[in-house]
Amino acid sequence: MARNFVFLVLILCVPLVCEAAIYFPITDSHRSAALELFKPVGGSFESLEEAYEALQTFEILGIGKQLNIRASTCPSALDTLGSSSSSLKDLFYAIRVNTLLKCDIKKEAFVAIASRLKASVHKANSLLDFYYSVGSLRLIKDQMADVDVLLPEADGVFQSVKALSQSDGRWRYSSNNPVSSTYAAGLALETLAGVISLASSEIDQSQIGMLKNDIAKLFDGIEKYDDGAYYFDEKLVDAHELQSPLSATSSVVRGLNAFLMATSGSLNLPEDKILGVAKFFLGIGLPGNAKDFYNQIDALACLERNRVSVPLILSLPSTVVSLTRGDQLKVKVNTVLGSRAPPLSVKLVKAFSPGSKDASIIESQDLKFDQQNDFHILDALPKTVDAGNYFFIFETLLHDSEDKKIYVTGGQTKVPVFVTGVVKVDNAEIAVLDRDLGSIETQKKLDLAGGDALSLSANHLQKLRLSFQLTSPRGNAFKPHQAFLKLRHETKVEHIFVLGNSGKRLEIILDFLTLVENFFYLSGRYDMELAVGDAVMENSFLREVGSIELDLPEPPEKAARPPSQPVDPYSRYGPKAEITHIFRAPEKRPPQQLSVAFLALALLTFLGFLVGLMRLGVNLKNFPTSSMPAIFAILFHLGIAAVLLLYVIFWLKLDLFTTLKALGFLGIFLTFVGHRTLSHLASTSSKLKSA
């Protein structure tokens, strides 16, 4: 019953949480997860791509010193950069790894690689070729400024990549592939941002303006969840190129950030979509694999360091505020990676109950800022706020006008808040009433705080009434989500009844005459149990009220019988009672003198057998003389001796089953060697007769 009680409370809480989700910035739990997901095997990762993703993730989370793979990764990167057969992808990730590890790569190596990459740019015929070549050149420019990586024909390269774009803002991987991709759009934006930064002369601004339009179209097709989170969904049919929403969205964010870093001017994107994308990544929680974890953290880092739309996240350390403990309502505003927000203030616009049709119980209150702990605090809830479920709407206001051009707050934020408290239980009583007159025949007070159980008796011509009053921390009548009375018969048959609201009291009246069929005419003792619970009631309880002895009439012939009770699985599948074997007492043995006399008689008979053999003239003249027949004859006699020895051992210690098993093997052996021996003797006898 207690398990069902908690389950129902949780069900009632679910709609409130789903309607207004709360998002939290990156915390230490992500750092712990990174240490678990990115574990080098033998001190290194399988590929340079995995090594870079691990290094970049640790760098963003501020735990880069805990991943020591320089000794194993740098030689691999040097080998890749020095090999003429390395693919463009391998070169790209080798240079990326060098950006973080600062491996000892000479300028001559970068010059040779840059020359090869420039040639690859001009020969590229797919988006990935452009992406790896241009991306590698841009990385070399950042690491070695005096290496010539500029593209003299940047306009042509820009147009070649732009030719793969589609009208909806997505991109194709190549001109031979008609299918467009959102993930490819992110790669294209990164590539074009690299072309802009590598151009020896300024790119035509009309081309950049067209690219901004493509970005706007791409964001027009963004998907949205009910909680305000935005994401990009991949719509490819080809499963080989299909990317998850997390991969597609992170690719677009990386491309957008690269474009904003490479160009000047503004990009008019809706603030709610930028903030919604941040909510999408934060709402994922902790991804289950290293690739998704890297995509999440890297995309959030891109959102935090872009220069025009840095999202700020409003969160509540706790959405539960206790009136009994006098808790303060605390609000925190951070960037997506948990950094401090610029100077701002938080305002509680209003608060209302879900069932009050937006009737506000709090209007326009400014929260105080605790600079030491970086919290915005509402000191005390007004008297109009009692225990219950509410929606609080907060508004974040930036102080500096320059910050308003950089940071995105999303306007008003709606969050669920649970105001809890200890509910007072008063005037609890239980009574047995006359069914016709309604007069009280027996009445007793109940101590629901844990007093002694009561004992009552009633028949089918009487009623049972249970009532009590609940008072909230603010002194108002409190109506809980759940109030049940359970009656359990001696035979384990249970009946559950819901208490109703009668003014300011919770009350239930059981008319036993109308319930005799439901009770299956079972007379006897019924234990009574009361359960009262609510998500905001800190002292929800499950109490044994007492018992009532019911005297019900005899059941008619066609009355329904009580349902069979479920078998306790522990009694069915649990350990069985230990079985103790009692063996039959051994029979009384004969006197020792009789046994010795029987042994002497047996030995005397054996001696008589030997004397008889001698009188008959037994000899070994017919014993085979040839080698093989002689061996079989010897084995035959040894087998007979083994059988006799087995009988002796059986008499001393062996059991019957072990003896029969051994005798079976010896019998097969004797049959074989005896047959060979007797066959030889028969053959020898027939030869003598014929001679």
PDB file of C-alpha atoms in Angstrom, residues 17 22 50 95 119 136 160 218 253 281 300 329 379 398 406 455 471 478 482 489 524 538 544 605 625 635 660 669 675:
ATOM      1  CA  VAL A  17       7.297  19.078 -14.289  1.00  0.00           C
ATOM      2  CA  ILE A  22      14.284  23.377 -15.517  1.00  0.00           C
ATOM      3  CA  GLU A  50      39.246  10.055 -30.468  1.00  0.00           C
ATOM      4  CA  ILE A  95      47.018  19.104 -36.636  1.00  0.00           C
ATOM      5  CA  ALA A 119      46.659  21.268 -53.988  1.00  0.00           C
ATOM      6  CA  SER A 136      43.741  21.982 -41.761  1.00  0.00           C
ATOM      7  CA  SER A 160      32.478  25.722 -55.240  1.00  0.00           C
ATOM      8  CA  LEU A 218      18.341  26.738 -41.919  1.00  0.00           C
ATOM      9  CA  VAL A 253      26.381  25.252 -33.802  1.00  0.00           C
ATOM     10  CA  PHE A 281      22.053  20.328 -25.118  1.00  0.00           C
ATOM     11  CA  LEU A 300      27.964  24.355 -25.503  1.00  0.00           C
ATOM     12  CA  LEU A 329      13.707  30.724  -2.771  1.00  0.00           C
ATOM     13  CA  ASP A 379      13.703  36.096   1.453  1.00  0.00           C
ATOM     14  CA  LEU A 398      20.808  42.892 -17.825  1.00  0.00           C
ATOM     15  CA  ILE A 406      25.904  39.871 -26.494  1.00  0.00           C
ATOM     16  CA  SER A 455     -11.047  -1.865  18.633  1.00  0.00           C
ATOM     17  CA  THR A 471      -4.856  22.428   8.370  1.00  0.00           C
ATOM     18  CA  PHE A 478      -5.891  21.443   3.310  1.00  0.00           C
ATOM     19  CA  GLN A 482      -4.852  11.071  -1.637  1.00  0.00           C
ATOM     20  CA  HIS A 489     -10.024  -9.232   6.555  1.00  0.00           C
ATOM     21  CA  GLY A 524     -14.813 -11.491  11.517  1.00  0.00           C
ATOM     22  CA  GLU A 538       5.829  16.879   4.572  1.00  0.00           C
ATOM     23  CA  GLU A 544      -2.867   1.476  11.533  1.00  0.00           C
ATOM     24  CA  THR A 605      36.170 -76.047   2.066  1.00  0.00           C
ATOM     25  CA  THR A 625      53.127 -71.325 -25.346  1.00  0.00           C
ATOM     26  CA  LEU A 635      45.114 -61.734 -18.641  1.00  0.00           C
ATOM     27  CA  LEU A 660      28.280 -53.547 -10.101  1.00  0.00           C
ATOM     28  CA  PHE A 669      37.333 -57.593 -20.262  1.00  0.00           C
ATOM     29  CA  HIS A 675      37.127 -65.818 -25.919  1.00  0.00           C
TER      30      HIS A 675
END
